[in-house]
Amino acid sequence: MSSATTTAPHPAGLARKLADSGLRSTPQREVVYEVLLKRRDHPTADEVFTRVKPELPSISLATVYNCLETLVQCDLVRAVNFERGPTRYCPNLIPHAHFHDEVTGQTHDIDLPPALFAKLKAVVPAGFDANAVEITFRGKFIASSVN
Amino acid sequence: MSSATTTAPHPAGLARKLADSGLRSTPQREVVYEVLLKRRDHPTADEVFTRVKPELPSISLATVYNCLETLVQCDLVRAVNFERGPTRYCPNLIPHAHFHDEVTGQTHDIDLPPALFAKLKAVVPAGFDANAVEITFRGKFIASSVN
DNA sequence: CCCCTTCTTTGGAATAGTTCTAATTATCGC
DNA sequence: GCGATAATTAGAACTATTCCAAAGAAGGGG
């Protein structure tokens, strides 16, 4: 597989991305990443821990934090925060917003047209050099009759 | 100083707003609110605590948290979060974005045209009922020699 | 292969920010 | 002034996370 411009979120890509940063591929890192790809529901470190445990029963919570941090560093995963709640992790690398459901506590991805991102960055006054923007909606997810 | 200037909320308005919610006006609440109005640099609870202390030497940190929570509840103050850092407080009630300086840790208000807020809400898919949107830029503030 | 260095994992202790609790103190309506 | 209610206080408790020091892999050169 030839290298793409955008990394496809694939367990296989992990080893390469890690090597690029001079880091080793380990079972712990692989399983943590797989878990994130498998269920993209923005789990917390603790939730990742319980999902990884059956596969690697001797893994520690500290290692889960380490692995998640490593994945974020390697730009394979995004850390998402909402109002001092525990950090959640998201393997969707395409710029997008988040919707936080205040009833269920769930976090959903919201796609945004790239033009909007551009417009947002355009309103930042001179003197401010913004290299990232974070957009979070808060509200309720209303069951749609369509499914 | 950043842009977003507003209807200057006045300490006087506090008693009324509190009464509206069936709450009492107390020296602690008044001084906490005054401190927020006086220096609008998005202080943390701890920073508010040290600023209030000279005025009310016997106030406790718990009370500062209580007062801030009350002010947020009464819609006199906004709580602002950035990446699991301590909550900061902002008496600017007009919808606006925040710019977080990753070098100094300072938070600045950024005015946004109301049309942009409207556009943002428009991209939220059907089924999601958003009642608030939070926009945070991250980057560096490039020295303007003026302060 | 074996050794050496380096990287990684691990469990537990430590930390930061915040909330909880139970007791005291202030305030309002009568 | 009195009783009911609300607010404040100090300190303990809590949560999410990071730190630490020791033990465990994992390549690379001889």
Short mmCIF file of C-alpha atoms (C1' of nucleotides) in Angstrom, two decimals:
data_model
loop_
_atom_site.label_atom_id
_atom_site.label_comp_id
_atom_site.label_asym_id
_atom_site.label_seq_id
_atom_site.Cartn_x
_atom_site.Cartn_y
_atom_site.Cartn_z
CA MET A 1 0.00 0.00 0.00
CA SER A 2 1.52 3.30 -1.04
CA SER A 3 1.46 6.17 1.36
CA ALA A 4 -1.54 8.42 1.03
CA THR A 5 -1.70 12.10 1.70
CA THR A 6 -4.20 11.53 4.45
CA THR A 7 -3.52 8.62 6.69
CA ALA A 8 -6.32 6.13 6.59
CA PRO A 9 -7.15 5.26 10.17
CA HIS A 10 -6.02 1.68 10.04
CA PRO A 11 -4.27 -0.45 12.60
CA ALA A 12 -1.62 -1.09 9.96
CA GLY A 13 -0.81 2.59 9.67
CA LEU A 14 0.02 2.71 13.35
CA ALA A 15 3.42 1.01 13.21
CA ARG A 16 4.56 3.31 10.44
CA LYS A 17 3.31 6.48 12.13
CA LEU A 18 4.97 5.46 15.36
CA ALA A 19 8.24 4.68 13.61
CA ASP A 20 8.08 8.11 11.98
CA SER A 21 8.26 9.56 15.47
CA GLY A 22 10.99 7.17 16.57
CA LEU A 23 8.59 5.19 18.72
CA ARG A 24 8.01 1.47 18.96
CA SER A 25 4.92 -0.44 18.10
CA THR A 26 3.74 -2.34 21.15
CA PRO A 27 0.78 -4.63 21.82
CA GLN A 28 -0.61 -2.04 24.23
CA ARG A 29 -0.49 0.76 21.67
CA GLU A 30 -1.95 -1.44 18.99
CA VAL A 31 -4.88 -2.66 21.05
CA VAL A 32 -5.66 0.81 22.42
CA TYR A 33 -5.75 2.14 18.87
CA GLU A 34 -7.88 -0.77 17.62
CA VAL A 35 -10.36 -0.20 20.41
CA LEU A 36 -10.70 3.45 19.38
CA LEU A 37 -11.25 2.53 15.74
CA LYS A 38 -13.74 -0.21 16.51
CA ARG A 39 -16.27 1.82 18.51
CA ARG A 40 -16.08 5.49 17.70
CA ASP A 41 -18.17 6.70 20.57
CA HIS A 42 -15.56 9.02 22.11
CA PRO A 43 -14.66 6.86 25.08
CA THR A 44 -12.84 8.17 28.14
CA ALA A 45 -9.47 6.76 29.20
CA ASP A 46 -11.31 4.65 31.74
CA GLU A 47 -13.67 3.27 29.14
CA VAL A 48 -10.75 2.47 26.84
CA PHE A 49 -9.14 0.72 29.78
CA THR A 50 -12.11 -1.61 30.33
CA ARG A 51 -12.37 -2.33 26.60
CA VAL A 52 -8.69 -3.16 26.29
CA LYS A 53 -8.51 -5.27 29.43
CA PRO A 54 -10.11 -8.46 28.01
CA GLU A 55 -7.47 -8.46 25.27
CA LEU A 56 -4.54 -7.51 27.50
CA PRO A 57 -5.54 -8.39 31.05
CA SER A 58 -2.34 -7.10 32.61
CA ILE A 59 -2.47 -3.61 31.11
CA SER A 60 -2.55 -0.76 33.59
CA LEU A 61 -4.57 2.44 33.51
CA ALA A 62 -1.34 4.44 33.46
CA THR A 63 -0.36 2.66 30.27
CA VAL A 64 -3.71 3.45 28.69
CA TYR A 65 -3.08 7.12 29.47
CA ASN A 66 0.43 6.79 28.04
CA CYS A 67 -0.79 5.12 24.86
CA LEU A 68 -3.55 7.64 24.31
CA GLU A 69 -1.10 10.47 24.81
CA THR A 70 1.26 8.83 22.32
CA LEU A 71 -1.50 8.43 19.73
CA VAL A 72 -2.49 12.07 20.14
CA GLN A 73 1.18 13.07 19.75
CA CYS A 74 1.43 11.06 16.53
CA ASP A 75 -1.70 12.73 15.16
CA LEU A 76 -3.62 9.51 15.00
CA VAL A 77 -6.20 10.49 17.56
CA ARG A 78 -7.80 13.69 18.80
CA ALA A 79 -8.43 14.49 22.45
CA VAL A 80 -11.83 16.04 23.05
CA ASN A 81 -12.85 17.95 26.15
CA PHE A 82 -16.20 19.12 27.36
CA GLU A 83 -16.59 21.30 30.42
CA ARG A 84 -14.07 19.74 32.79
CA GLY A 85 -15.42 16.27 32.13
CA PRO A 86 -12.93 13.48 31.51
CA THR A 87 -11.03 13.72 28.24
CA ARG A 88 -12.53 11.69 25.42
CA TYR A 89 -10.72 10.26 22.42
CA CYS A 90 -11.65 10.42 18.78
CA PRO A 91 -9.89 8.70 15.85
CA ASN A 92 -11.66 10.92 13.31
CA LEU A 93 -8.90 13.15 11.95
CA ILE A 94 -10.99 15.14 9.53
CA PRO A 95 -11.71 18.58 10.99
CA HIS A 96 -15.15 18.45 12.53
CA ALA A 97 -17.21 19.82 15.40
CA HIS A 98 -18.66 17.98 18.37
CA PHE A 99 -22.17 17.81 19.72
CA HIS A 100 -22.48 17.08 23.38
CA ASP A 101 -25.82 15.65 24.45
CA GLU A 102 -26.60 17.07 27.87
CA VAL A 103 -29.11 14.33 28.58
CA THR A 104 -27.13 11.21 27.77
CA GLY A 105 -23.64 12.67 28.01
CA GLN A 106 -22.84 11.24 24.60
CA THR A 107 -20.60 13.02 22.13
CA HIS A 108 -21.30 13.00 18.39
CA ASP A 109 -19.21 14.16 15.46
CA ILE A 110 -20.65 16.95 13.33
CA ASP A 111 -19.20 17.49 9.88
CA LEU A 112 -18.57 21.08 8.95
CA PRO A 113 -17.99 22.46 5.46
CA PRO A 114 -14.34 23.48 5.15
CA ALA A 115 -15.52 26.92 4.04
CA LEU A 116 -16.95 27.51 7.49
CA PHE A 117 -13.65 26.74 9.13
CA ALA A 118 -12.05 29.23 6.80
CA LYS A 119 -14.63 31.87 7.67
CA LEU A 120 -14.09 31.28 11.35
CA LYS A 121 -10.37 31.71 11.11
CA ALA A 122 -10.94 34.86 9.10
CA VAL A 123 -12.68 36.63 11.96
CA VAL A 124 -9.73 36.27 14.29
CA PRO A 125 -8.29 39.78 14.65
CA ALA A 126 -4.79 40.63 13.52
CA GLY A 127 -2.25 39.87 16.20
CA PHE A 128 -3.79 36.53 17.00
CA ASP A 129 -2.20 33.58 15.26
CA ALA A 130 -4.70 30.76 15.53
CA ASN A 131 -3.49 27.31 14.63
CA ALA A 132 -6.58 25.42 15.69
CA VAL A 133 -10.23 25.98 16.33
CA GLU A 134 -12.54 23.88 18.43
CA ILE A 135 -16.30 23.96 17.98
CA THR A 136 -18.67 22.34 20.42
CA PHE A 137 -22.44 22.30 20.40
CA ARG A 138 -24.44 21.51 23.48
CA GLY A 139 -28.04 20.36 23.46
CA LYS A 140 -30.26 17.32 23.14
CA PHE A 141 -30.35 14.70 20.48
CA ILE A 142 -34.00 14.35 19.50
CA ALA A 143 -34.96 10.90 18.31
CA SER A 144 -35.66 11.29 14.62
CA SER A 145 -38.54 9.20 13.24
CA VAL A 146 -36.29 8.32 10.34
CA ASN A 147 -33.84 5.57 10.94
CA MET B 1 -7.62 44.71 25.63
CA SER B 2 -9.76 42.54 23.48
CA SER B 3 -12.71 43.65 21.57
CA ALA B 4 -16.01 42.35 22.89
CA THR B 5 -17.31 45.18 24.98
CA THR B 6 -20.82 44.86 26.18
CA THR B 7 -23.72 46.19 28.05
CA ALA B 8 -21.70 47.00 31.10
CA PRO B 9 -23.33 44.81 33.71
CA HIS B 10 -23.31 46.74 36.91
CA PRO B 11 -22.89 45.57 40.46
CA ALA B 12 -26.25 47.24 41.03
CA GLY B 13 -27.94 44.82 38.66
CA LEU B 14 -26.75 41.94 40.77
CA ALA B 15 -29.22 42.32 43.65
CA ARG B 16 -32.12 42.44 41.23
CA LYS B 17 -30.95 39.44 39.20
CA LEU B 18 -30.40 37.44 42.36
CA ALA B 19 -33.82 38.36 43.72
CA ASP B 20 -35.32 37.23 40.42
CA SER B 21 -34.01 33.77 41.22
CA GLY B 22 -35.14 33.94 44.84
CA LEU B 23 -31.59 34.37 46.07
CA ARG B 24 -30.11 36.86 48.49
CA SER B 25 -27.56 39.51 47.82
CA THR B 26 -24.57 38.98 50.09
CA PRO B 27 -21.26 40.80 50.51
CA GLN B 28 -19.46 37.73 49.18
CA ARG B 29 -21.55 37.56 46.01
CA GLU B 30 -21.23 41.28 45.45
CA VAL B 31 -17.47 41.38 45.84
CA VAL B 32 -16.93 38.29 43.69
CA TYR B 33 -19.00 39.87 40.96
CA GLU B 34 -17.23 43.23 41.29
CA VAL B 35 -13.88 41.52 40.99
CA LEU B 36 -14.99 39.85 37.76
CA LEU B 37 -16.21 43.14 36.32
CA LYS B 38 -13.13 45.06 37.32
CA ARG B 39 -10.50 42.93 35.60
CA ARG B 40 -11.94 40.96 32.73
CA ASP B 41 -9.00 38.67 32.24
CA HIS B 42 -10.90 35.39 32.73
CA PRO B 43 -9.58 34.57 36.19
CA THR B 44 -9.78 31.11 37.71
CA ALA B 45 -11.65 30.50 40.97
CA ASP B 46 -8.34 30.62 42.76
CA GLU B 47 -7.44 33.95 41.21
CA VAL B 48 -10.84 35.36 42.14
CA PHE B 49 -10.23 34.10 45.66
CA THR B 50 -6.96 36.02 46.03
CA ARG B 51 -8.51 39.17 44.54
CA VAL B 52 -11.50 39.04 46.86
CA LYS B 53 -9.53 38.24 49.98
CA PRO B 54 -8.21 41.77 50.69
CA GLU B 55 -11.78 43.02 50.68
CA LEU B 56 -13.27 40.10 52.63
CA PRO B 57 -10.39 38.50 54.51
CA SER B 58 -12.52 35.75 56.02
CA ILE B 59 -13.99 34.46 52.75
CA SER B 60 -13.28 30.84 51.94
CA LEU B 61 -12.42 29.24 48.64
CA ALA B 62 -15.57 27.13 48.89
CA THR B 63 -17.62 30.31 49.04
CA VAL B 64 -15.88 31.68 45.99
CA TYR B 65 -16.86 28.50 44.13
CA ASN B 66 -20.40 28.85 45.45
CA CYS B 67 -20.67 32.49 44.41
CA LEU B 68 -19.27 31.85 40.95
CA GLU B 69 -21.68 28.98 40.47
CA THR B 70 -24.54 31.23 41.58
CA LEU B 71 -23.52 33.98 39.17
CA VAL B 72 -23.35 31.48 36.33
CA GLN B 73 -26.79 30.17 37.31
CA CYS B 74 -28.21 33.72 37.24
CA ASP B 75 -26.75 34.31 33.77
CA LEU B 76 -24.49 37.07 34.95
CA VAL B 77 -21.28 35.25 34.23
CA ARG B 78 -20.07 32.60 31.79
CA ALA B 79 -17.83 29.69 32.74
CA VAL B 80 -15.09 29.06 30.22
CA ASN B 81 -13.09 25.86 29.91
CA PHE B 82 -10.02 25.02 27.96
CA GLU B 83 -8.63 21.50 27.77
CA ARG B 84 -9.09 20.34 31.36
CA GLY B 85 -7.51 23.48 32.71
CA PRO B 86 -9.19 25.21 35.64
CA THR B 87 -12.52 26.84 34.83
CA ARG B 88 -12.28 30.55 34.07
CA TYR B 89 -14.99 33.14 34.50
CA CYS B 90 -16.15 35.80 32.09
CA PRO B 91 -18.72 38.53 32.73
CA ASN B 92 -19.11 39.24 29.01
CA LEU B 93 -22.60 37.98 28.20
CA ILE B 94 -22.64 38.79 24.52
CA PRO B 95 -22.03 35.64 22.46
CA HIS B 96 -18.38 35.53 21.56
CA ALA B 97 -15.52 33.13 20.99
CA HIS B 98 -12.35 32.66 23.02
CA PHE B 99 -8.75 32.67 22.02
CA HIS B 100 -6.42 30.70 24.20
CA ASP B 101 -2.80 31.72 24.04
CA GLU B 102 -0.72 28.56 24.37
CA VAL B 103 2.36 30.52 25.36
CA THR B 104 1.05 32.73 28.15
CA GLY B 105 -2.06 30.74 29.01
CA GLN B 106 -4.14 33.88 28.72
CA THR B 107 -7.67 33.86 27.38
CA HIS B 108 -9.00 36.64 25.16
CA ASP B 109 -12.52 37.40 23.96
CA ILE B 110 -13.08 37.35 20.21
CA ASP B 111 -16.17 39.02 18.79
CA LEU B 112 -17.99 37.04 16.14
CA PRO B 113 -20.54 38.43 13.71
CA PRO B 114 -23.98 37.09 14.70
CA ALA B 115 -24.38 35.83 11.14
CA LEU B 116 -21.55 33.39 11.72
CA PHE B 117 -23.25 31.98 14.78
CA ALA B 118 -26.37 31.54 12.71
CA LYS B 119 -24.41 29.73 9.98
CA LEU B 120 -22.85 27.45 12.53
CA LYS B 121 -26.16 26.47 14.01
CA ALA B 122 -27.45 25.87 10.52
CA VAL B 123 -24.97 23.07 9.86
CA VAL B 124 -26.17 21.03 12.81
CA PRO B 125 -28.05 18.08 11.28
CA ALA B 126 -31.72 17.49 11.91
CA GLY B 127 -32.27 15.55 15.10
CA PHE B 128 -29.76 17.59 17.03
CA ASP B 129 -31.25 20.41 19.04
CA ALA B 130 -28.35 22.70 19.87
CA ASN B 131 -28.98 25.37 22.45
CA ALA B 132 -25.44 26.63 22.71
CA VAL B 133 -22.23 26.65 20.74
CA GLU B 134 -18.76 27.15 22.08
CA ILE B 135 -15.91 28.30 19.86
CA THR B 136 -12.32 28.26 21.00
CA PHE B 137 -9.22 29.21 19.08
CA ARG B 138 -5.81 28.09 20.14
CA GLY B 139 -2.58 29.75 19.12
CA LYS B 140 -0.20 32.54 19.97
CA PHE B 141 -0.89 36.17 20.48
CA ILE B 142 1.74 37.98 18.48
CA ALA B 143 3.22 40.87 20.37
CA SER B 144 1.51 44.12 19.89
CA SER B 145 3.55 46.44 22.06
CA VAL B 146 0.30 47.96 23.30
CA ASN B 147 -1.40 46.46 26.30
"C1'" DC C 1 23.37 -15.49 20.80
"C1'" DC C 2 24.63 -12.20 24.76
"C1'" DC C 3 25.21 -7.71 26.49
"C1'" DC C 4 24.11 -2.92 26.57
"C1'" DT C 5 21.36 0.83 26.02
"C1'" DT C 6 17.09 2.63 25.33
"C1'" DC C 7 12.18 2.48 25.40
"C1'" DT C 8 8.01 0.89 27.58
"C1'" DT C 9 5.08 -0.69 31.03
"C1'" DT C 10 3.50 -1.01 35.64
"C1'" DG C 11 1.44 -0.05 40.39
"C1'" DG C 12 1.19 3.08 43.60
"C1'" DA C 13 1.75 7.59 45.38
"C1'" DA C 14 0.98 12.35 44.44
"C1'" DT C 15 -1.43 16.26 42.53
"C1'" DA C 16 -4.93 19.81 40.98
"C1'" DG C 17 -9.28 21.38 40.78
"C1'" DT C 18 -13.52 21.00 42.50
"C1'" DT C 19 -17.46 19.34 45.27
"C1'" DC C 20 -19.43 17.61 49.51
"C1'" DT C 21 -20.55 17.73 54.40
"C1'" DA C 22 -21.79 19.15 58.71
"C1'" DA C 23 -21.72 22.88 61.63
"C1'" DT C 24 -21.99 27.77 62.31
"C1'" DT C 25 -23.61 32.29 61.05
"C1'" DA C 26 -26.50 35.70 58.78
"C1'" DT C 27 -30.93 37.29 57.12
"C1'" DC C 28 -35.95 37.72 56.30
"C1'" DG C 29 -40.69 37.77 57.51
"C1'" DC C 30 -43.57 38.08 61.15
"C1'" DG D 1 -36.84 39.40 68.98
"C1'" DC D 2 -37.97 34.50 67.10
"C1'" DG D 3 -38.14 30.88 64.25
"C1'" DA D 4 -37.41 29.31 59.54
"C1'" DT D 5 -34.56 29.48 55.74
"C1'" DA D 6 -30.44 30.55 53.22
"C1'" DA D 7 -25.46 31.28 53.02
"C1'" DT D 8 -20.83 30.67 54.57
"C1'" DT D 9 -17.05 28.14 56.32
"C1'" DA D 10 -13.16 24.68 57.07
"C1'" DG D 11 -11.86 20.63 56.04
"C1'" DA D 12 -12.54 16.06 54.19
"C1'" DA D 13 -13.50 13.61 50.05
"C1'" DC D 14 -13.46 12.92 45.27
"C1'" DT D 15 -12.12 12.48 40.21
"C1'" DA D 16 -9.20 12.57 36.53
"C1'" DT D 17 -4.74 12.65 35.62
"C1'" DT D 18 0.33 12.73 36.12
"C1'" DC D 19 4.50 11.43 38.38
"C1'" DC D 20 7.80 8.15 40.01
"C1'" DA D 21 10.93 4.53 40.50
"C1'" DA D 22 11.49 -0.12 39.47
"C1'" DA D 23 10.89 -4.04 36.52
"C1'" DG D 24 10.31 -5.73 31.79
"C1'" DA D 25 10.86 -5.98 26.67
"C1'" DA D 26 13.46 -5.06 22.38
"C1'" DG D 27 16.65 -4.02 19.00
"C1'" DG D 28 21.95 -3.67 17.58
"C1'" DG D 29 26.86 -4.63 17.67
"C1'" DG D 30 30.15 -7.76 18.65
#
